[in-house]
């Protein structure tokens, strides 16, 4: 739960987005947090 948010707060994610919110990028991974969908049964 909230795995993308934890990763991004840890500095893992797309450097452009992390820098926009003042988080130092440690690993530049563009796909973190993209294309998330709710499960059909939710």
PDB file of N, CA and C in Angstrom, residues 5-36:
ATOM      1  N   UNK A   5       4.562   6.002  -3.238  1.00  0.00           N
ATOM      2  CA  UNK A   5       4.816   7.167  -2.403  1.00  0.00           C
ATOM      3  C   UNK A   5       6.044   6.940  -1.520  1.00  0.00           C
ATOM      4  N   UNK A   6       6.166   5.746  -0.963  1.00  0.00           N
ATOM      5  CA  UNK A   6       7.328   5.421  -0.126  1.00  0.00           C
ATOM      6  C   UNK A   6       8.601   5.485  -0.956  1.00  0.00           C
ATOM      7  N   UNK A   7       8.553   4.910  -2.160  1.00  0.00           N
ATOM      8  CA  UNK A   7       9.721   4.944  -3.035  1.00  0.00           C
ATOM      9  C   UNK A   7      10.106   6.380  -3.373  1.00  0.00           C
ATOM     10  N   UNK A   8       9.118   7.195  -3.710  1.00  0.00           N
ATOM     11  CA  UNK A   8       9.404   8.571  -4.113  1.00  0.00           C
ATOM     12  C   UNK A   8       9.958   9.384  -2.945  1.00  0.00           C
ATOM     13  N   UNK A   9       9.402   9.219  -1.751  1.00  0.00           N
ATOM     14  CA  UNK A   9       9.944   9.928  -0.588  1.00  0.00           C
ATOM     15  C   UNK A   9      11.370   9.476  -0.280  1.00  0.00           C
ATOM     16  N   UNK A  10      11.710   8.260  -0.703  1.00  0.00           N
ATOM     17  CA  UNK A  10      13.061   7.737  -0.501  1.00  0.00           C
ATOM     18  C   UNK A  10      14.032   8.183  -1.584  1.00  0.00           C
ATOM     19  N   UNK A  11      13.520   8.904  -2.588  1.00  0.00           N
ATOM     20  CA  UNK A  11      14.382   9.400  -3.653  1.00  0.00           C
ATOM     21  C   UNK A  11      14.444   8.500  -4.869  1.00  0.00           C
ATOM     22  N   UNK A  12      13.484   7.583  -4.976  1.00  0.00           N
ATOM     23  CA  UNK A  12      13.435   6.672  -6.118  1.00  0.00           C
ATOM     24  C   UNK A  12      12.233   7.050  -6.969  1.00  0.00           C
ATOM     25  N   UNK A  13      12.489   7.461  -8.199  1.00  0.00           N
ATOM     26  CA  UNK A  13      11.416   7.883  -9.094  1.00  0.00           C
ATOM     27  C   UNK A  13      11.965   8.763 -10.193  1.00  0.00           C
ATOM     28  N   UNK A  14      11.056   9.388 -10.943  1.00  0.00           N
ATOM     29  CA  UNK A  14      11.473  10.241 -12.052  1.00  0.00           C
ATOM     30  C   UNK A  14      12.084  11.517 -11.484  1.00  0.00           C
ATOM     31  N   UNK A  15      13.328  11.765 -11.826  1.00  0.00           N
ATOM     32  CA  UNK A  15      14.088  12.882 -11.262  1.00  0.00           C
ATOM     33  C   UNK A  15      13.361  14.209 -11.433  1.00  0.00           C
ATOM     34  N   UNK A  16      12.732  14.421 -12.573  1.00  0.00           N
ATOM     35  CA  UNK A  16      12.016  15.674 -12.825  1.00  0.00           C
ATOM     36  C   UNK A  16      10.930  15.906 -11.778  1.00  0.00           C
ATOM     37  N   UNK A  17      10.119  14.886 -11.509  1.00  0.00           N
ATOM     38  CA  UNK A  17       9.035  15.035 -10.532  1.00  0.00           C
ATOM     39  C   UNK A  17       9.569  15.194  -9.116  1.00  0.00           C
ATOM     40  N   UNK A  18      10.601  14.434  -8.784  1.00  0.00           N
ATOM     41  CA  UNK A  18      11.156  14.527  -7.435  1.00  0.00           C
ATOM     42  C   UNK A  18      11.744  15.910  -7.179  1.00  0.00           C
ATOM     43  N   UNK A  19      12.456  16.449  -8.154  1.00  0.00           N
ATOM     44  CA  UNK A  19      13.046  17.778  -7.993  1.00  0.00           C
ATOM     45  C   UNK A  19      11.983  18.857  -7.866  1.00  0.00           C
ATOM     46  N   UNK A  20      10.845  18.678  -8.543  1.00  0.00           N
ATOM     47  CA  UNK A  20       9.758  19.664  -8.468  1.00  0.00           C
ATOM     48  C   UNK A  20       9.206  19.792  -7.056  1.00  0.00           C
ATOM     49  N   UNK A  21       9.258  18.716  -6.277  1.00  0.00           N
ATOM     50  CA  UNK A  21       8.727  18.758  -4.914  1.00  0.00           C
ATOM     51  C   UNK A  21       9.826  18.789  -3.853  1.00  0.00           C
ATOM     52  N   UNK A  22      11.069  18.992  -4.297  1.00  0.00           N
ATOM     53  CA  UNK A  22      12.172  19.186  -3.361  1.00  0.00           C
ATOM     54  C   UNK A  22      12.774  17.922  -2.783  1.00  0.00           C
ATOM     55  N   UNK A  23      12.626  16.799  -3.480  1.00  0.00           N
ATOM     56  CA  UNK A  23      13.216  15.540  -3.018  1.00  0.00           C
ATOM     57  C   UNK A  23      14.450  15.252  -3.863  1.00  0.00           C
ATOM     58  N   UNK A  24      15.571  14.948  -3.207  1.00  0.00           N
ATOM     59  CA  UNK A  24      16.795  14.593  -3.927  1.00  0.00           C
ATOM     60  C   UNK A  24      16.632  13.216  -4.563  1.00  0.00           C
ATOM     61  N   UNK A  25      16.914  13.122  -5.839  1.00  0.00           N
ATOM     62  CA  UNK A  25      16.791  11.865  -6.571  1.00  0.00           C
ATOM     63  C   UNK A  25      18.024  11.003  -6.339  1.00  0.00           C
ATOM     64  N   UNK A  26      17.789   9.773  -5.874  1.00  0.00           N
ATOM     65  CA  UNK A  26      18.874   8.817  -5.682  1.00  0.00           C
ATOM     66  C   UNK A  26      18.915   7.811  -6.830  1.00  0.00           C
ATOM     67  N   UNK A  27      17.736   7.406  -7.327  1.00  0.00           N
ATOM     68  CA  UNK A  27      17.632   6.481  -8.460  1.00  0.00           C
ATOM     69  C   UNK A  27      16.576   7.034  -9.404  1.00  0.00           C
ATOM     70  N   UNK A  28      16.969   7.330 -10.635  1.00  0.00           N
ATOM     71  CA  UNK A  28      16.064   7.915 -11.618  1.00  0.00           C
ATOM     72  C   UNK A  28      15.299   6.803 -12.339  1.00  0.00           C
ATOM     73  N   UNK A  29      14.054   6.553 -11.894  1.00  0.00           N
ATOM     74  CA  UNK A  29      13.179   5.557 -12.513  1.00  0.00           C
ATOM     75  C   UNK A  29      11.881   6.239 -12.904  1.00  0.00           C
ATOM     76  N   UNK A  30      11.705   6.468 -14.177  1.00  0.00           N
ATOM     77  CA  UNK A  30      10.575   7.254 -14.648  1.00  0.00           C
ATOM     78  C   UNK A  30       9.219   6.612 -14.359  1.00  0.00           C
ATOM     79  N   UNK A  31       9.086   5.311 -14.343  1.00  0.00           N
ATOM     80  CA  UNK A  31       7.787   4.657 -14.236  1.00  0.00           C
ATOM     81  C   UNK A  31       7.190   4.581 -12.842  1.00  0.00           C
ATOM     82  N   UNK A  32       7.903   4.999 -11.820  1.00  0.00           N
ATOM     83  CA  UNK A  32       7.394   4.863 -10.453  1.00  0.00           C
ATOM     84  C   UNK A  32       6.140   5.715 -10.275  1.00  0.00           C
ATOM     85  N   UNK A  33       5.041   5.061  -9.876  1.00  0.00           N
ATOM     86  CA  UNK A  33       3.793   5.761  -9.609  1.00  0.00           C
ATOM     87  C   UNK A  33       2.933   6.041 -10.820  1.00  0.00           C
ATOM     88  N   UNK A  34       3.340   5.619 -12.001  1.00  0.00           N
ATOM     89  CA  UNK A  34       2.549   5.859 -13.203  1.00  0.00           C
ATOM     90  C   UNK A  34       1.651   4.663 -13.502  1.00  0.00           C
ATOM     91  N   UNK A  35       0.535   4.937 -14.161  1.00  0.00           N
ATOM     92  CA  UNK A  35      -0.408   3.910 -14.627  1.00  0.00           C
ATOM     93  C   UNK A  35      -1.002   3.083 -13.498  1.00  0.00           C
ATOM     94  N   UNK A  36      -1.237   3.702 -12.357  1.00  0.00           N
ATOM     95  CA  UNK A  36      -1.866   2.986 -11.253  1.00  0.00           C
ATOM     96  C   UNK A  36      -3.366   2.900 -11.485  1.00  0.00           C
TER      97      UNK A  36
END
